[in-house]
Coordinates of C-alpha atoms in Angstrom, one line a residue:
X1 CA 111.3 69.0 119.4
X2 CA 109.4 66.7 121.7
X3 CA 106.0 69.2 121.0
X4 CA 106.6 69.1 117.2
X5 CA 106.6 65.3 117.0
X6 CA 103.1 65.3 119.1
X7 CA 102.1 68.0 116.8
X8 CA 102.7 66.5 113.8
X9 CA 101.5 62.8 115.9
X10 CA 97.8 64.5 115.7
X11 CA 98.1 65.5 112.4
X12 CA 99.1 62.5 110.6
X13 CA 96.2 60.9 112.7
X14 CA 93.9 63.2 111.0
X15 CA 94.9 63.0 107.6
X16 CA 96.4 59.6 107.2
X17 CA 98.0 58.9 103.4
X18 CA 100.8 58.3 101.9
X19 CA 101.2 59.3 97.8
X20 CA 103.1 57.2 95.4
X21 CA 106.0 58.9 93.6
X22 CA 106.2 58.8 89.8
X23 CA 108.7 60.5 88.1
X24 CA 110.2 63.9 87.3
X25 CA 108.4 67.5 87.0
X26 CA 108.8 67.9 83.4
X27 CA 106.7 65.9 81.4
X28 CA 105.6 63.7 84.2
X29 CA 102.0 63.0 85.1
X30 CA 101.3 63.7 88.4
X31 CA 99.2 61.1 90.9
X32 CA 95.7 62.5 91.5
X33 CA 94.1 59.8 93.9
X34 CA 95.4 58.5 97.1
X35 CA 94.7 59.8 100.8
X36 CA 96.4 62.7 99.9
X37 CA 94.3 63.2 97.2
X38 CA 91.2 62.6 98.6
X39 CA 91.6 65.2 101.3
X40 CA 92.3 68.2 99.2
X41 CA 89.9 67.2 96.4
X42 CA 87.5 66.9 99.6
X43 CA 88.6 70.3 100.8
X44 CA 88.1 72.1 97.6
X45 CA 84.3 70.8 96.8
X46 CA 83.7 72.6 100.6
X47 CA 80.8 75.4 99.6
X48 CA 82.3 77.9 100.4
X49 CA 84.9 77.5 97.6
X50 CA 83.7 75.0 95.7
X51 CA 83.3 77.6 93.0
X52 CA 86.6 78.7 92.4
X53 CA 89.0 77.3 90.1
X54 CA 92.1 75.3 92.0
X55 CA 95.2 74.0 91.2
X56 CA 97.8 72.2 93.3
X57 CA 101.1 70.6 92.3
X58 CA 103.2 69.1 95.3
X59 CA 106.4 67.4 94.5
X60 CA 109.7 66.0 96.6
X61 CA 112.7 67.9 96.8
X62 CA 114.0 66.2 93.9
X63 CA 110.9 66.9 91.9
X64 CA 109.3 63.2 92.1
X65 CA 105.7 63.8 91.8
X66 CA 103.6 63.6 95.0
X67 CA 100.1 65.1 94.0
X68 CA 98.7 66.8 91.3
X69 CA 95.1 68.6 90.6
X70 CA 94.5 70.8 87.7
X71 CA 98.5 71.2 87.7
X72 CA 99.0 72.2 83.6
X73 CA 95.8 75.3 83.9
X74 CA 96.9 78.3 84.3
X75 CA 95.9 80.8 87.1
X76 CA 97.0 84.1 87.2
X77 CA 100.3 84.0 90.0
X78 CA 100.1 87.3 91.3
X79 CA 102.8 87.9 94.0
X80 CA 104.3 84.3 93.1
X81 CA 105.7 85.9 90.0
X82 CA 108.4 87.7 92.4
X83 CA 109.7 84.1 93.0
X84 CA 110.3 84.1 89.1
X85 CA 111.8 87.6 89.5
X86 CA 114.4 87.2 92.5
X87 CA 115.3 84.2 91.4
X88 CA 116.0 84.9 88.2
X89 CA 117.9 87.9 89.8
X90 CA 120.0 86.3 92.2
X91 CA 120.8 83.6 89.5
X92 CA 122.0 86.0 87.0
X93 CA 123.1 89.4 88.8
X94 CA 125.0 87.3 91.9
X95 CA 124.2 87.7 95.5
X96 CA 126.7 90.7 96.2
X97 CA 125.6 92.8 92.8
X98 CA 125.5 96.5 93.9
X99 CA 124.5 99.7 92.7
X100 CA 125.8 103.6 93.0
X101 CA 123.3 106.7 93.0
X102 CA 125.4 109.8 92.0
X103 CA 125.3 113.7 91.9
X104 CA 127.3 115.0 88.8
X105 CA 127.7 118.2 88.1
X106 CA 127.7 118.8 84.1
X107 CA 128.6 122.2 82.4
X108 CA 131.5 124.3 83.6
X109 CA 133.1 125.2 86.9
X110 CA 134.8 128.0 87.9
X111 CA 136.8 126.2 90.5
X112 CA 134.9 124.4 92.9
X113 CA 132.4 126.9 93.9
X114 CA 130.2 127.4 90.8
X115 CA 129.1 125.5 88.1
X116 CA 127.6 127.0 85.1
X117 CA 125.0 124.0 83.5
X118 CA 123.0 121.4 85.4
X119 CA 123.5 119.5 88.8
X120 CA 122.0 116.1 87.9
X121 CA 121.1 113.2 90.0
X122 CA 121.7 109.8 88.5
X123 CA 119.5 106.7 88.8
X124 CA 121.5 103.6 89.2
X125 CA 118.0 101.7 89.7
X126 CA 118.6 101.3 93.2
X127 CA 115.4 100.2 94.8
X128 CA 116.4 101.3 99.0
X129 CA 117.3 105.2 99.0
X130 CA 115.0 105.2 101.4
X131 CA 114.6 104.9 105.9
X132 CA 113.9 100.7 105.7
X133 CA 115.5 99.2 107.9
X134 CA 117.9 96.5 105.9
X135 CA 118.9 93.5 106.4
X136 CA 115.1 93.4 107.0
X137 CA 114.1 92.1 111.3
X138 CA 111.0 89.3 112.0
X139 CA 108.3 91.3 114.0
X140 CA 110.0 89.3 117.2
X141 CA 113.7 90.7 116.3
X142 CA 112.8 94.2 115.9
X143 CA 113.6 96.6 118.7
X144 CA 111.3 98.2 120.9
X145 CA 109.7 101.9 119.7
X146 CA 109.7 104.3 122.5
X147 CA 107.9 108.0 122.3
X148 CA 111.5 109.4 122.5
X149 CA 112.9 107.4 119.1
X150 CA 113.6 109.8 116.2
X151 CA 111.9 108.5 113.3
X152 CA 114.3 107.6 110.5
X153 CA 114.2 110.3 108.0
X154 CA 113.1 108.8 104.2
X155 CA 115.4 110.9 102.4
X156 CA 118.3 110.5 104.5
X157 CA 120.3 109.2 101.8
X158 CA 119.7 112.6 99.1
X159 CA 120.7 114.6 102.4
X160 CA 123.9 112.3 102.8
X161 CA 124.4 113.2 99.5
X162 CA 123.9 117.3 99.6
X163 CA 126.4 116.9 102.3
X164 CA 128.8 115.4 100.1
X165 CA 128.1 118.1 97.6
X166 CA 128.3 121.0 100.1
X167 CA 131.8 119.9 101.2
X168 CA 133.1 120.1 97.6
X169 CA 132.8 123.9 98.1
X170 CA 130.1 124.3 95.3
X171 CA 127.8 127.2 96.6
X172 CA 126.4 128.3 93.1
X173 CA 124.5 126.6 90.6
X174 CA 123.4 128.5 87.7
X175 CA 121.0 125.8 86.2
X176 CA 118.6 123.4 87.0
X177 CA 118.5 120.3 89.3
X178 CA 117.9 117.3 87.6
X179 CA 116.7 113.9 88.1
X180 CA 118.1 111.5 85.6
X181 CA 115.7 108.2 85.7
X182 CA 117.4 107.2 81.5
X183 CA 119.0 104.3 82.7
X184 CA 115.8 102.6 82.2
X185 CA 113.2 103.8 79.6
X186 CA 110.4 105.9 81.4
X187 CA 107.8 103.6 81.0
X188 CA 106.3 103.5 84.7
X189 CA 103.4 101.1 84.8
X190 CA 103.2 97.1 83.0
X191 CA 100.7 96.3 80.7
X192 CA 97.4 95.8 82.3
X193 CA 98.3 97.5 85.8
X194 CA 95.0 98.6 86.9
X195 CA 94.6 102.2 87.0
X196 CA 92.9 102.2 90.6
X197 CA 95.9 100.3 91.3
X198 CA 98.2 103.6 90.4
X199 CA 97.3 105.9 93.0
X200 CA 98.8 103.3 95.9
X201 CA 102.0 102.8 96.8
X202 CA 102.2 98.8 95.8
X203 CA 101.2 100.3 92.2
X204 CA 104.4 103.2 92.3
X205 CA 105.5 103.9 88.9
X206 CA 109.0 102.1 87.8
X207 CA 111.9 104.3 87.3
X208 CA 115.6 103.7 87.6
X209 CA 115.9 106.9 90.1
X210 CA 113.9 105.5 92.9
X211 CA 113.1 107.7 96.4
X212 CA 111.0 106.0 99.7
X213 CA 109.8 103.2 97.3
X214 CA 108.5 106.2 95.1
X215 CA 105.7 106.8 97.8
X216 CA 104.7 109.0 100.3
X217 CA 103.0 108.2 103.7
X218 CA 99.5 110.4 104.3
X219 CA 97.9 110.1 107.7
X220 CA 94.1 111.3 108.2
X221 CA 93.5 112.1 112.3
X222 CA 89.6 112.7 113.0
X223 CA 89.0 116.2 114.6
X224 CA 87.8 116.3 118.1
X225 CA 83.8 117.7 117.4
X226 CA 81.7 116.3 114.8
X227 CA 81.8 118.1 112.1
X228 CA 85.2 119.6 112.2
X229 CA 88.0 119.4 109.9
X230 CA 90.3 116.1 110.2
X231 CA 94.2 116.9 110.0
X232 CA 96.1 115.4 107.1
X233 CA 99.9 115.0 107.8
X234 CA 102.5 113.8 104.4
X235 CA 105.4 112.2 105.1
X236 CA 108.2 113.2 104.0
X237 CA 106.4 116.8 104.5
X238 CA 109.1 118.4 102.1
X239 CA 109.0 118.8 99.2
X240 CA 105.2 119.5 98.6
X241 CA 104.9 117.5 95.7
X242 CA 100.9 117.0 96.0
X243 CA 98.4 119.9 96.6
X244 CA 95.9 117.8 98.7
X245 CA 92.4 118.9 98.6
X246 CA 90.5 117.6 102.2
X247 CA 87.8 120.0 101.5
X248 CA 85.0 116.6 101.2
X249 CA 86.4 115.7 104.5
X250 CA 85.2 116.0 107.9
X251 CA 85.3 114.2 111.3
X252 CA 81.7 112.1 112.2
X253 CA 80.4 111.1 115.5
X254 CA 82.2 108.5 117.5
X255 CA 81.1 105.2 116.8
X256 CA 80.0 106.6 113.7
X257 CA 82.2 104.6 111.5
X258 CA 85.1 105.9 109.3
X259 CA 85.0 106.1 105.1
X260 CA 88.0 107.7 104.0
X261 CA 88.8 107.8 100.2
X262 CA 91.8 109.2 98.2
X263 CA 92.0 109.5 94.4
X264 CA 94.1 111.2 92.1
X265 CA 93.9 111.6 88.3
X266 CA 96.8 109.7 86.1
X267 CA 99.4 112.5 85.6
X268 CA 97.7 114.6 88.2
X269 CA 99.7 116.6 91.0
X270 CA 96.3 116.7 93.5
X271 CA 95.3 114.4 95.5
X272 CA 91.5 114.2 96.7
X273 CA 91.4 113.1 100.2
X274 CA 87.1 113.0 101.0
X275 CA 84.4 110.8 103.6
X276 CA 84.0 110.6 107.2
X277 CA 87.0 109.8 110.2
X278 CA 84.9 109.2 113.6
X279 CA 86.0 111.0 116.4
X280 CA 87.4 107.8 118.3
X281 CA 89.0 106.6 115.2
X282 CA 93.1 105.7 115.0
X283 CA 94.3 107.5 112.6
X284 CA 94.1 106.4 108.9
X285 CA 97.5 105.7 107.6
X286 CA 97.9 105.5 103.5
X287 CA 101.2 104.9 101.2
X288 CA 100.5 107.2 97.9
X289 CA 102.5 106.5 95.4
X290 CA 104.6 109.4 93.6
X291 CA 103.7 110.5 90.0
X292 CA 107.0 111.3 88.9
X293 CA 109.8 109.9 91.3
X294 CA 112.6 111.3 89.3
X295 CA 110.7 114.8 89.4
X296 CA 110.3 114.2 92.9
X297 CA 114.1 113.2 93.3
X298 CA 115.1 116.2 92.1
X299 CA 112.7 118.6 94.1
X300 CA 113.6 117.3 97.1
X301 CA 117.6 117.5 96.3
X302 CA 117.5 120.9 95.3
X303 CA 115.4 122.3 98.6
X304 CA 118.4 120.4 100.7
X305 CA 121.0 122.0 98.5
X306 CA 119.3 125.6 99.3
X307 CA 118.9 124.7 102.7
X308 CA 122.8 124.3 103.2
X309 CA 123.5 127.5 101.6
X310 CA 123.7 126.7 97.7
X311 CA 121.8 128.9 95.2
X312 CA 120.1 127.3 92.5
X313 CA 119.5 129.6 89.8
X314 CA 117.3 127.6 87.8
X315 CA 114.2 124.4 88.3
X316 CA 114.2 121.1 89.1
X317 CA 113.2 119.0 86.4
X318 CA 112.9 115.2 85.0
X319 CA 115.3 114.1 82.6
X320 CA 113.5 110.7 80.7
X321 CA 114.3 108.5 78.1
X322 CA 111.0 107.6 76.4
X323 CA 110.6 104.0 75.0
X324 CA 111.4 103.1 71.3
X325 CA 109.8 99.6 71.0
X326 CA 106.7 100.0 69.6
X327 CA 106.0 96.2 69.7
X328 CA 106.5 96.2 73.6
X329 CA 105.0 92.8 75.1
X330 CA 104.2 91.0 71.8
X331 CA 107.9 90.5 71.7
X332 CA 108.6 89.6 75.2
X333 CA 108.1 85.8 74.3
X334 CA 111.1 85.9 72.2
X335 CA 114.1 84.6 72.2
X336 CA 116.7 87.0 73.6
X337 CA 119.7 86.8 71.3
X338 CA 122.3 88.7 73.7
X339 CA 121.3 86.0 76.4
X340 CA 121.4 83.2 73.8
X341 CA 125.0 84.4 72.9
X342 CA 125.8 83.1 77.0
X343 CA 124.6 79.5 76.4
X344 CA 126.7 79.4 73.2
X345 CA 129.8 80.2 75.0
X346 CA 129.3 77.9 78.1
X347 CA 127.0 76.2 80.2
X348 CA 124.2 78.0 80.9
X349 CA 122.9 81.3 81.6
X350 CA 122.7 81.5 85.6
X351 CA 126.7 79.8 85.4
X352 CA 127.5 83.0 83.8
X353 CA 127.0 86.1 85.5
X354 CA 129.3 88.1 83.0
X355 CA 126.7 89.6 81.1
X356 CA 127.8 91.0 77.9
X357 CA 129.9 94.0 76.8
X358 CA 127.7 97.3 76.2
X359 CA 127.8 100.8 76.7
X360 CA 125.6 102.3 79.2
X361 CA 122.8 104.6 78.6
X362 CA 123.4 107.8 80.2
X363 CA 124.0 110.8 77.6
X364 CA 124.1 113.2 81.0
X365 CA 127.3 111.8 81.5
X366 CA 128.8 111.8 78.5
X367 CA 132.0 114.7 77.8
X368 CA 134.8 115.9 79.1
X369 CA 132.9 118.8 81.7
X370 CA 131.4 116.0 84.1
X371 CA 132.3 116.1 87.5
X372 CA 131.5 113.6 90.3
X373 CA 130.2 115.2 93.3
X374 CA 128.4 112.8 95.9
X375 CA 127.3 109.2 95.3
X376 CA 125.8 106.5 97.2
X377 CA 126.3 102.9 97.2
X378 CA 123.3 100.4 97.6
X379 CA 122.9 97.6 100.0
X380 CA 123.7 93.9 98.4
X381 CA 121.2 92.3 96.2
X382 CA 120.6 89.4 98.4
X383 CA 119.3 91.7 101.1
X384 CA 116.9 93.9 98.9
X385 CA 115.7 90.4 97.9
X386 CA 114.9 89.9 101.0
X387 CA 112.7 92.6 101.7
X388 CA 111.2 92.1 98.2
X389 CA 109.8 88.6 99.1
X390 CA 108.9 88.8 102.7
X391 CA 106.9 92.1 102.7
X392 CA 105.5 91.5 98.8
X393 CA 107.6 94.6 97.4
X394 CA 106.4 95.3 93.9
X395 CA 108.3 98.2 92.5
X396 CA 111.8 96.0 93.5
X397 CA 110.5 93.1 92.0
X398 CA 110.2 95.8 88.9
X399 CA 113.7 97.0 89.2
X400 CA 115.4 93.3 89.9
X401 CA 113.8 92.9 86.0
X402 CA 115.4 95.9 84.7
X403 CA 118.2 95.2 85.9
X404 CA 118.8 92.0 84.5
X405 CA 118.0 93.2 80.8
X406 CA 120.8 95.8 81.7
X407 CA 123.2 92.8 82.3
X408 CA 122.2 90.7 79.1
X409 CA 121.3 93.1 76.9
X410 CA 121.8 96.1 75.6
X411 CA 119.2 97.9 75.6
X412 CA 117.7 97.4 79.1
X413 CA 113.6 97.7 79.1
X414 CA 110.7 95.4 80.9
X415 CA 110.1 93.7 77.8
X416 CA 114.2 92.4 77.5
X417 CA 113.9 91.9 81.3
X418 CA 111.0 89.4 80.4
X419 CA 113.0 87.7 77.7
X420 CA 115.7 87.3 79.9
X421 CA 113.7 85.5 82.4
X422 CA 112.5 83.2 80.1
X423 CA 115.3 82.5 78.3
X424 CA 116.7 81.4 81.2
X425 CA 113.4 79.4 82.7
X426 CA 113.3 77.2 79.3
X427 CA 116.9 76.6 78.6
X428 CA 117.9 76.5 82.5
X429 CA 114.8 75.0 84.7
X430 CA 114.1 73.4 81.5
X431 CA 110.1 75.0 82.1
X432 CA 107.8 74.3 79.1
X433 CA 107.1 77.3 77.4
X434 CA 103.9 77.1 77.2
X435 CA 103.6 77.0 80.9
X436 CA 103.8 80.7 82.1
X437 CA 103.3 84.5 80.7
X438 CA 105.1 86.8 82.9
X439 CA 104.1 90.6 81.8
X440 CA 106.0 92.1 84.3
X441 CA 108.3 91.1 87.3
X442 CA 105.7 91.7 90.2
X443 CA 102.4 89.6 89.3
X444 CA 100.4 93.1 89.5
X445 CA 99.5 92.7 85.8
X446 CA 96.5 90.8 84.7
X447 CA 97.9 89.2 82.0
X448 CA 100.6 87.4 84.1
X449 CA 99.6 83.5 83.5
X450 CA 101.4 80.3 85.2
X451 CA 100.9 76.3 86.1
X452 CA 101.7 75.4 89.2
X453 CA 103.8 72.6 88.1
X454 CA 106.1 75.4 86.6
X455 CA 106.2 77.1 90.1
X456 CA 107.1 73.7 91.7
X457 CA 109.4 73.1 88.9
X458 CA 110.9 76.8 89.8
X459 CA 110.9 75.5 93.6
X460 CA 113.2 72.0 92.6
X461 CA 115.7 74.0 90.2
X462 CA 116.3 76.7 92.9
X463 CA 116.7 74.2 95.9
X464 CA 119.8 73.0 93.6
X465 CA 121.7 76.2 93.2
X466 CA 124.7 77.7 95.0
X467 CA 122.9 80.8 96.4
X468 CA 119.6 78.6 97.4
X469 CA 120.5 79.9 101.1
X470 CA 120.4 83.1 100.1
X471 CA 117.1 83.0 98.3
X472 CA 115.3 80.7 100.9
X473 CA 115.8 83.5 103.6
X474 CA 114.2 85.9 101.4
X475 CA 110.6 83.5 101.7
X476 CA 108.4 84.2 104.3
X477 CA 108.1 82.2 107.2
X478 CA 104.9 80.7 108.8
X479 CA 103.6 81.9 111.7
X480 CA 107.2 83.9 111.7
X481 CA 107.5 87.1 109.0
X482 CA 106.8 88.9 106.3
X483 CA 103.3 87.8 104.5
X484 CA 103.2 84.8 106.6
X485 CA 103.3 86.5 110.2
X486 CA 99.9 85.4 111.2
X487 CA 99.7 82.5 109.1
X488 CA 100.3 78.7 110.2
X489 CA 101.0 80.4 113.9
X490 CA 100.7 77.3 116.0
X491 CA 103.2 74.0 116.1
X492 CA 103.4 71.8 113.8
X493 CA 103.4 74.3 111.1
X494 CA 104.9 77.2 112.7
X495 CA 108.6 77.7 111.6
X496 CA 108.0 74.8 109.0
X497 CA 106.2 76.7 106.0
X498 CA 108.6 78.5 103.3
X499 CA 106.1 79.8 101.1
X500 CA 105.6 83.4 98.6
X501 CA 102.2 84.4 99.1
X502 CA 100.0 86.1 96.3
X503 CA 96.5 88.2 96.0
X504 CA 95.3 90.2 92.7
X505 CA 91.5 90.8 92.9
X506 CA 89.7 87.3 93.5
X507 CA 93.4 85.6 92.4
X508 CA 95.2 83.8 95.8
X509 CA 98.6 81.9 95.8
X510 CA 100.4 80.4 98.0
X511 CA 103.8 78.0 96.8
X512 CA 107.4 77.2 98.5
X513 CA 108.2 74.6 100.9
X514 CA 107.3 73.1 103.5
X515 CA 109.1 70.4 106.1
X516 CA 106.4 67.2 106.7
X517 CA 106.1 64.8 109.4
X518 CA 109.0 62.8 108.1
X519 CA 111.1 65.5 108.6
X520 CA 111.4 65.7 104.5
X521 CA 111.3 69.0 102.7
X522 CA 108.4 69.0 100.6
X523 CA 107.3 71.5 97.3
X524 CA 104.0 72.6 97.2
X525 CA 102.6 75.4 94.7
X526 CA 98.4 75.9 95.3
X527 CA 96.6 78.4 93.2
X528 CA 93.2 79.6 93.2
X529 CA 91.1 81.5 90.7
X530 CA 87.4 83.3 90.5
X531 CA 87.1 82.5 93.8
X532 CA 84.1 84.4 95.7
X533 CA 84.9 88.2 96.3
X534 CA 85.5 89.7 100.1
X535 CA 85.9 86.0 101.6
X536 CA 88.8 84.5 102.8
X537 CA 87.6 81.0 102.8
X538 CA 90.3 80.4 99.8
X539 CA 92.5 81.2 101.9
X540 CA 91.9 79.2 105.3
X541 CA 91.6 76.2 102.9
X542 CA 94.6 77.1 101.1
X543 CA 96.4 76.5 104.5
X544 CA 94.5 73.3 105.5
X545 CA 96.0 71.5 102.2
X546 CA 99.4 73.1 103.1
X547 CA 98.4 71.1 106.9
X548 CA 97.7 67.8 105.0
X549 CA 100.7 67.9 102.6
X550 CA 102.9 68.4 105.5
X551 CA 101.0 65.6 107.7
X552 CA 101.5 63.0 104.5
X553 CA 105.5 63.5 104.2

């Protein structure tokens, strides 16, 4: 404690200042001028970024203005959109909300060793059959690798589940295995996802059946001799979903430098893997993301199934559910009628958590010759939130907002996930309308718009609520975790900044909280736009206001 106080002694000495306070969030102007104000406005005219386009809205914890600069623009949030999301999640789902994975057989048994029809595997939308690690571990808390650690196997959940299937006593199928992703309509990718974007694993496609983050893991080793041929290893190796096609890829002279590129066509099933490795490169380690999870689902569940002595007469195959709503995102401004229904009953939409009475979408499952053969229950919400925010997980952010719409409407999409989430951002957080455009749940999508006085506004309403705990662990922590590991590493800021990061092309955010010099929890949202490509002088200057808010308060 002693070395905070000195740290924060220096700092205060540095950037001297103290803000008046006028008012509430909504509607309130926000003081530009002041020490406070001088600094960053001082900060921001720097060269190097005087060019870009910067907002910053800092309030107190009980939303009294502090500081304000360019606070009603809008900038585009990117990854600050998944505090919108998980939020909005946690608020309207509850901290404890799980979700089963099953394996149904559907058709007609002949005891319990064959079934005649289709062994389907049904999407629940849970986003961790996968080998994370959950609850999710700071860098410090993780345990030590050794050579002799068995890596965790991605799919170890489908195998828990052909295990469960194999001790039923079903040894014949005579049909296909099926991945069942209708839960949610297939419609993988937001509006304006970049399509360079798709081929990663942060730009997966979005299905309510979702395997190893719908991803694979390719590594590129360099050959020993110039000139050879560099191994490529995919993880998980089975089943071959990619044909991968390394023939524009060889191994260069040490020191040489390493280029190596991967591309694959939209709807493709081969990826391109071409350039250079050098021969004293480390490896090159990429996270692909899977064309068709549910396909891929399915593939993989019916090679285990075969591998444990069950014959599988016929394919493995997708089953989709193709969307309907041909206005898609023109509508997601709307009011959502189902959710509207919940503030005419009661209080408010996050006091509810009912959700309203609907059938679910799942004609696999419907009639009498259904059987239950293996399922799988998913972790809590409040951990998966976790991991969401702290390592910047897009394709749960995409789930948490399809599973909302399944709670409050009927009809469970990304566009009723969106009117959802603003339904309860106006009538809840009481938000202006007019100050954010979320297109999906992630921030990956260009058209994604927000003030930072409605992400500070966010920041007060959520510091009110019941499960604030819970969502505050899920931030990353300076100098500590997740996107924030080697940021603010050194006293006074280490341990103090609570903050969602946020990058889409030459977009940066940062916005959370952070504990001053008075010992005062302090909200803080600053956003940058246009500023100069393949610099990260936004960014350093990002965290010098962060320094001089904290060294104000």
């Amino acid at each position: 404690m002693r070395q905070n106080r000195l740290g924060w002694g220096v700092l205060a000495a540095l950037l001297l200042g103290q803000t008046a306070a006028f008012g509430q969030v909504a509607g309130a102007l926000f003081p530009a001028e002041g020490e406070l104000g001088r600094q960053i406005r001082a900060m921001v005219a720097e060269p190097g970024v005087s060019r870009a386009h910067w907002g910053v809205a800092v309030t107190a914890l009980d939303g009294t203005p502090i500081f304000g600069l360019n606070e009603a623009q809008y900038f585009q949030p990117a990854s600050n959109a998944k505090m919108f999301t998980t939020s909005a999640a946690l608020a309207l789902l509850g901290p404890e909300k799980t979700y089963t994975t099953r394996v149904v057989g559907r058709g007609v048994f002949s005891g319990d060793t064959t079934l005649k029809g289709d062994l389907v595997l049904v999407g629940d939308g849970d986003a961790n059959l996968s080998g994370r690690a959950i609850p999710y571990l700071a860098p410090k808390d993780r345990p030590k690798k050794v050579p002799s650690d068995t890596p965790v196997d991605p799919l170890r959940y489908l195998a828990e589940m052909a295990d469960q299937v194999v001790a039923t006593g079903l040894n014949t199928v005579e049909g296909d295995v099926v991945g069942d992703d209708m839960l949610f309509p297939w419609d993988p990718y937001a509006a304006d996802w970049a399509v360079d974007d798709l081929v990663w694993g942060y730009g997966a496609p979005v299905s309510a059946l979702t395997i190893n983050d719908n991803q694979l893991a390719v590594t590129v080793r360099p050959g020993t001799v110039a000139g050879g041929a560099p191994s490529v290893e995919v993880v998980p190796a089975a089943p071959a979903y990619y044909t991968i096609d390394a023939s524009g890829l060889t191994t260069g002279a040490a020191k040489s430098g390493s280029h190596v590129q991967m591309e694959r066509a939209v709807g493709s099933r081969v990826l391109r893997i071409y350039g250079t490795i050098a021969t004293d490169a480390v490896a090159d380690d990429e996270e692909i993301a899977i064309h068709d999870p549910a396909e891929y689902g399915a593939m993989a569940l019916k090679g285990m199934l075969e591998a444990r002595g069950v014959t599988v007469t016929g394919v493995a195959r997708a089953a989709h559910r193709l969307p309907t709503e041909a206005a898609g995102f023109l509508k997601a401004s709307d009011p959502s009628p189902e959710a509207r229904k919940m503030w005419d009953k009661g209080s408010g939409l996050s006091q509810t958590l009912g959700g309203i009475a609907c059938s679910e979408f799942d004609p696999l499952l419907q009639g009498p010759s259904v059987r239950v053969l293996a399922k799988h229950q998913s972790v809590p919400l409040k951990d998966d939130l976790v991991v969401t925010n702290k390592v910047s997980q897009n394709l749960h952010a995409e789930l948490f907002l399809q599973q909302v719409s399944r709670r409050y409407t009927c009809s469970p999409s990304r566009v009723e996930g969106a009117k959802v989430v603003r339904e309860l951002l106006e009538r809840d957080v009481a938000i202006n309308p007019d100050d954010f455009v979320f297109f999906d749940g992630s921030g990956l999508s260009g058209h994604d718009l927000v003030t930072p006085r409605a992400v500070a506004q966010l920041l007060v309403w959520t510091s009110k609520q019941r499960w604030f705990e819970d969502w505050k662990k899920s931030l990353p922590i300076g100098g500590e975790d997740g996107s924030l590991a080697a940021r603010f590493p050194k006293e006074p800021l280490k341990d103090h900044v609570f903050a969602k990061t946020g990058t889409l092309g030459e977009a940066r955010a940062l916005s959370g909280y952070v504990i001053g010099a008075s010992g005062k929890t302090v909200v803080f949202s600053v956003m940058v736009g246009s500023h100069t490509p393949r610099t990260a002088a936004d960014r350093e200057v990002m965290d010098r206001i962060v320094g001089a808010i904290a060294a104000a308060n």
